[in-house]
XYZ file of C-alpha atoms in Angstrom:
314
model
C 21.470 3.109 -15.719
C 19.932 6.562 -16.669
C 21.024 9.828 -16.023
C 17.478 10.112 -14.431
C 17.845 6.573 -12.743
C 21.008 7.767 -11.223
C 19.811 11.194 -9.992
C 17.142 9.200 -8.241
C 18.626 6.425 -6.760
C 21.215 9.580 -5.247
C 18.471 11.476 -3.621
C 16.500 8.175 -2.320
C 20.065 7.222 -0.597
C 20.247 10.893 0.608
C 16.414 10.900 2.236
C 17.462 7.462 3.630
C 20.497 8.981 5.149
C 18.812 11.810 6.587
C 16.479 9.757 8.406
C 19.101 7.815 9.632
C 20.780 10.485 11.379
C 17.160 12.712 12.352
C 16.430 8.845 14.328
C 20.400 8.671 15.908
C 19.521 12.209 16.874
C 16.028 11.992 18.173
C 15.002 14.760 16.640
C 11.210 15.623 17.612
C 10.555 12.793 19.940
C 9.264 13.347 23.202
C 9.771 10.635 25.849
C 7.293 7.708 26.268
C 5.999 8.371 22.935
C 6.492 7.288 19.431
C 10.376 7.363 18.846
C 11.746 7.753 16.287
C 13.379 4.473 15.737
C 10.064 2.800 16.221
C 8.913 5.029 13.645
C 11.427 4.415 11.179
C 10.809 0.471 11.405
C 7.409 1.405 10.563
C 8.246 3.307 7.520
C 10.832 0.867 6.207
C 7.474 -1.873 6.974
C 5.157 0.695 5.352
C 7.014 1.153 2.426
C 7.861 -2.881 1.539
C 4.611 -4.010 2.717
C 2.081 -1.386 0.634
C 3.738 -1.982 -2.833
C 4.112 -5.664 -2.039
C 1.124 -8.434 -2.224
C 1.588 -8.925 1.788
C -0.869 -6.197 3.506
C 0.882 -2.887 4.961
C -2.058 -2.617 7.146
C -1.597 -6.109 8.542
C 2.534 -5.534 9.343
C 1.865 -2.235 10.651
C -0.620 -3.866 13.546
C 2.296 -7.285 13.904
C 5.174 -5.312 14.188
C 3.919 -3.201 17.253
C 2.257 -6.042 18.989
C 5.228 -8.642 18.158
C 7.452 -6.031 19.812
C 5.070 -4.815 22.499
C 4.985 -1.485 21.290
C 1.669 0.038 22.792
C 1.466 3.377 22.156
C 0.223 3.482 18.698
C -2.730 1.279 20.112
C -3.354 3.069 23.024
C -3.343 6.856 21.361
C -5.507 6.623 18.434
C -5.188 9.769 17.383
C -1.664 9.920 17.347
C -1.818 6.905 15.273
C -4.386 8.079 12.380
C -1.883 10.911 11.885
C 1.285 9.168 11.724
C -0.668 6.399 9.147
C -1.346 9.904 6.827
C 2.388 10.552 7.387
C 3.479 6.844 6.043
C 0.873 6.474 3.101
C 1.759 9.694 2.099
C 5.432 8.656 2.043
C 4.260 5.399 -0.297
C 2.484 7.746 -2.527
C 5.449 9.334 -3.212
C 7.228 6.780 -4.005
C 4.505 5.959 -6.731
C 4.549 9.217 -8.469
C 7.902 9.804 -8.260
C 8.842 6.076 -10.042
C 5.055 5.968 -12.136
C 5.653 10.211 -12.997
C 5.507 9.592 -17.058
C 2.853 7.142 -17.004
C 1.074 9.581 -14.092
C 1.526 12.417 -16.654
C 0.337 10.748 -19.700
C -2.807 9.075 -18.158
C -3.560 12.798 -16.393
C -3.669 14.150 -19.816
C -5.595 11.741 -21.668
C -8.316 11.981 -19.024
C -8.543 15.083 -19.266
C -8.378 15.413 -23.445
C -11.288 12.517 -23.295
C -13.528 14.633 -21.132
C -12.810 17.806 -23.106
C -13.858 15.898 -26.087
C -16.609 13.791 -24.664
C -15.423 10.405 -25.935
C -12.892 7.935 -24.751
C -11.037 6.832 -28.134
C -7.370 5.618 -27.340
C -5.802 2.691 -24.854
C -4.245 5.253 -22.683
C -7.700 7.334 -22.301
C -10.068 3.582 -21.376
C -7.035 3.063 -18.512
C -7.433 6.554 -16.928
C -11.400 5.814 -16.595
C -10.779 2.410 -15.280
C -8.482 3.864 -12.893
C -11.043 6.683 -12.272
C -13.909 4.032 -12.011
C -12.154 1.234 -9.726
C -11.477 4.057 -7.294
C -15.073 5.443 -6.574
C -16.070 2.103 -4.597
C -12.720 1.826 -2.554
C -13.772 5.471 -1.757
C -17.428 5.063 -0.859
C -16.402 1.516 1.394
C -13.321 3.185 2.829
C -15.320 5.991 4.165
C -18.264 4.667 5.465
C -16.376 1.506 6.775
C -13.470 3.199 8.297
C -15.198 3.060 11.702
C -16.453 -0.757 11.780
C -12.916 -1.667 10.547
C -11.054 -0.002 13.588
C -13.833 -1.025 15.847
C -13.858 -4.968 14.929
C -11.410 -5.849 12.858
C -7.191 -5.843 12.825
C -6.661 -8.234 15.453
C -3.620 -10.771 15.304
C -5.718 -13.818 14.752
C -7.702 -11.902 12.370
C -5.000 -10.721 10.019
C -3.577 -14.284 10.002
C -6.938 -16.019 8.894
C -6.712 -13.509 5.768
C -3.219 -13.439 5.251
C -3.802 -17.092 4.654
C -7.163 -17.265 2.825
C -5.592 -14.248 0.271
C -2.646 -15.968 -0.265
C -4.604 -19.200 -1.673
C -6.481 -16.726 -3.769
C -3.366 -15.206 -4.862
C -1.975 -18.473 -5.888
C -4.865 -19.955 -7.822
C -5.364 -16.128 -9.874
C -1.640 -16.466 -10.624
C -1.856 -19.852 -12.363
C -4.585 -18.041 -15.071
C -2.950 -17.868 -18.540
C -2.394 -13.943 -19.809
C -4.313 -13.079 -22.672
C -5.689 -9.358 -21.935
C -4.233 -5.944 -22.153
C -4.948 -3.524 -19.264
C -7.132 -1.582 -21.882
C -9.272 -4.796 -23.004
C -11.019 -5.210 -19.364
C -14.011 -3.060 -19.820
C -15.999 -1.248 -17.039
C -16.950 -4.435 -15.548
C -13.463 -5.547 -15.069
C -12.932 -1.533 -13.766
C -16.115 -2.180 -11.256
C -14.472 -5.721 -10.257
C -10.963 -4.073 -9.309
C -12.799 -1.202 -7.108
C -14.950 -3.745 -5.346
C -11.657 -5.600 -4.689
C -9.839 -2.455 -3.575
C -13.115 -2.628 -0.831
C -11.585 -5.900 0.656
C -8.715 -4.706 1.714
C -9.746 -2.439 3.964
C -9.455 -5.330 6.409
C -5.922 -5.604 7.554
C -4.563 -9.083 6.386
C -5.942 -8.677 2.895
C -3.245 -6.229 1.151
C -4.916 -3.850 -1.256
C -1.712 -4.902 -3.593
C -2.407 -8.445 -3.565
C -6.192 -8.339 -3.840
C -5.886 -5.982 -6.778
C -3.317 -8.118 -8.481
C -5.103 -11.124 -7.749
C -8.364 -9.774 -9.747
C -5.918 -8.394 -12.270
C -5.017 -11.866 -12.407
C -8.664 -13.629 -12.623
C -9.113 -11.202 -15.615
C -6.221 -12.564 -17.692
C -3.777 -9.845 -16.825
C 0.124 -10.512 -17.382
C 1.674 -10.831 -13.709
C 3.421 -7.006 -14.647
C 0.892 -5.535 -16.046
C -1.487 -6.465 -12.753
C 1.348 -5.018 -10.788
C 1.516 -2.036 -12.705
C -1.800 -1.628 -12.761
C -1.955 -2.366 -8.743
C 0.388 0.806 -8.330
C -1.240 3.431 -10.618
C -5.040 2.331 -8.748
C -2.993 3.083 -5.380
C -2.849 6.825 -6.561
C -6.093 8.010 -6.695
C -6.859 6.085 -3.075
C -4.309 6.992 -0.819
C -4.314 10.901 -2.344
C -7.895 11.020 -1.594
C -7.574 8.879 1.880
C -4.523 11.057 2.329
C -6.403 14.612 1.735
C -9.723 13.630 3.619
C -7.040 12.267 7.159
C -5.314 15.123 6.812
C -7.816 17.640 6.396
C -10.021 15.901 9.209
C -7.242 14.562 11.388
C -4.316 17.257 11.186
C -5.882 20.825 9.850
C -8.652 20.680 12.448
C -6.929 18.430 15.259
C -3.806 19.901 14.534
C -0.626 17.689 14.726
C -0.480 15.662 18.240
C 2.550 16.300 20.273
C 5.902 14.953 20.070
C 4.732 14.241 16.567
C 6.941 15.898 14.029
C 10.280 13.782 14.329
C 8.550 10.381 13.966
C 6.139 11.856 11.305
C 9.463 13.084 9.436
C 11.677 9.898 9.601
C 8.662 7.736 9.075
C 7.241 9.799 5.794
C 11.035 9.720 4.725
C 11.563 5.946 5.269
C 8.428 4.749 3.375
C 9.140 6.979 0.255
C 12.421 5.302 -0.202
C 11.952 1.691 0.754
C 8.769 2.199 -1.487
C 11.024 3.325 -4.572
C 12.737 -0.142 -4.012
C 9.938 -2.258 -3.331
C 8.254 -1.175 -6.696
C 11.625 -1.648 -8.522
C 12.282 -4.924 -6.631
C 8.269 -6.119 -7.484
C 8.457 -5.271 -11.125
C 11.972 -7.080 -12.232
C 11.264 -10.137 -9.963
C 7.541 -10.922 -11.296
C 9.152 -9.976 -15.100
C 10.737 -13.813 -14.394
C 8.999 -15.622 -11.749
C 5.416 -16.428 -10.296
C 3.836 -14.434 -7.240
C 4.381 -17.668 -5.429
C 7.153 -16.509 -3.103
C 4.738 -13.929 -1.341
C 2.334 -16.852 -1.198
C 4.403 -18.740 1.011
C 5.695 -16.302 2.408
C 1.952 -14.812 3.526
C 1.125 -18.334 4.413
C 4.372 -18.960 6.887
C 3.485 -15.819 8.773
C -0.335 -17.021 8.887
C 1.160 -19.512 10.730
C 3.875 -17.815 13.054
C 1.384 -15.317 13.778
C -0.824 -18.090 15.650
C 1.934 -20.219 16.696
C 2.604 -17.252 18.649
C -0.360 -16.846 20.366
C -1.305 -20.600 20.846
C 2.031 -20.842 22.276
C 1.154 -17.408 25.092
C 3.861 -15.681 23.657
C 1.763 -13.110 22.643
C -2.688 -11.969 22.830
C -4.324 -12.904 19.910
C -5.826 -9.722 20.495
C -4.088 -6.012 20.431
């Protein structure tokens, strides 16, 4: 392991530790709201579940409603701030592990505009980055209402957990023959129009952009890879436009600031691992353990509610 590996792997145990204790503590909670132990479960699901082909938006509706945890659904507001807080934390995690690929792409963006002409690999991936991200953007923000409004139910996120996973596993069985820079703009156009889909919880905005990866001939790490660096652009600008709009003019709801903390901490880290986990397993193997494993929660998900255990609603 690196010098820089090691350093890292330190401070992520560190953070972890730190949350650990700010959660023991209850530091910033406020009775009958978030705590802070709820809201480092929901980092630790954040941070797996975003980076993974499994939705984070889907686990971060099952977990509160398999647990009966209400509050999050009953004080919206409180809830669009703390989901800043978590993405924020996975975005983190992204940088921090893609920082020399992050740096390198930056800078060859910017040398092609200066220029006027794209002419190396690294320069075509920044624009397809910059491309796939402007209909994600467009759909996420004049969407954003209809999805909270209609969609995100139990039953709902079950029906796409299972229809994505099929998708997942016929993309996956595609021979790899292309390079990340050989998909052109209308492989660029395709990924952004996939990033749309997952706007509906259930979907996974990791597994719907590694399943297109996929579809275009893509080698199963360098859709992954590719999955994490189009997750930068998004959640900064999703990021900047919540925060500005939900915590610089609504200011930060109370009994906020503990849960925010721990939760921002948790996703970072487990984040750091999932991408680290992701990357060696699908080096070896197929995506078809988070098939299944999408596919057997499809399933618990409405055993549960066929059986009464739980609403399909929430």
């Amino acid at each position: 392991m690196s010098r820089r590996a090691r350093i890292a792997v330190a401070f992520a145990g560190a953070a972890f530790l730190l949350a650990l204790i700010l959660a023991a503590l209850r530091v910033g909670e406020e009775p009958g709201k978030l705590s802070d132990w709820q809201a480092l479960l929901l980092g630790i699901t954040q941070g797996a579940t975003e980076l993974l082909p499994v939705s984070s938006s889907g686990h971060l509706i099952l977990v509160p409603w398999a647990a009966g945890w209400r509050y999050l659904a009953n004080h919206p507001d409180f809830n669009k701030t703390f989901d800043v807080a978590l993405h924020l934390g996975t975005l983190v995690a992204v940088v921090i592990y893609f920082w020399d690929d992050v740096r390198r792409l930056v800078g060859a963006w910017l040398r092609s505009v200066g220029r006027r002409s794209i002419q190396t690999n690294d320069e075509r991936v920044a624009w397809f980055v910059a491309v796939a991200t402007v209909p994600a953007a467009i759909a996420g923000a004049a969407g954003e209402s209809f999805v909270e409004d209609k969609l995100g139910q139990p039953w709902q996120i079950a029906i796409l957990m299972a229809l994505f996973a099929i998708l997942l596993w016929v993309a996956d069985r595609v021979a790899a023959t292309r390079a990340v820079a050989d998909i052109g703009w209308r492989g660029a156009v395709l990924l952004g129009l996939a990033q749309c889909l997952a706007l509906m919880p259930g979907v996974s905005r990791s597994g719907v952009t590694i399943t297109a990866a996929r579809f275009m001939r893509l080698g199963r790490d360098d859709a992954a890879r590719l999955s994490f660096l189009l997750l930068i652009p998004i959640v900064f600008g999703a990021s900047l436009l919540k925060g500005v709009k939900d915590v610089a003019f609504g200011g930060l709801p109370p009994g906020s600031a503990g849960p925010f903390i721990v939760g921002m901490i948790a996703a970072a880290v487990v984040g750091l691992v999932a991408i680290w986990a992701l990357l060696g397993y699908v080096r070896r193997h197929t995506y078809t353990l988070f098939v299944l494993y999408r596919l057997a929660l499809a399933a618990a998900i409405l055993i549960v509610i066929a059986a009464g255990w739980r609403d399909k609603n929430f």
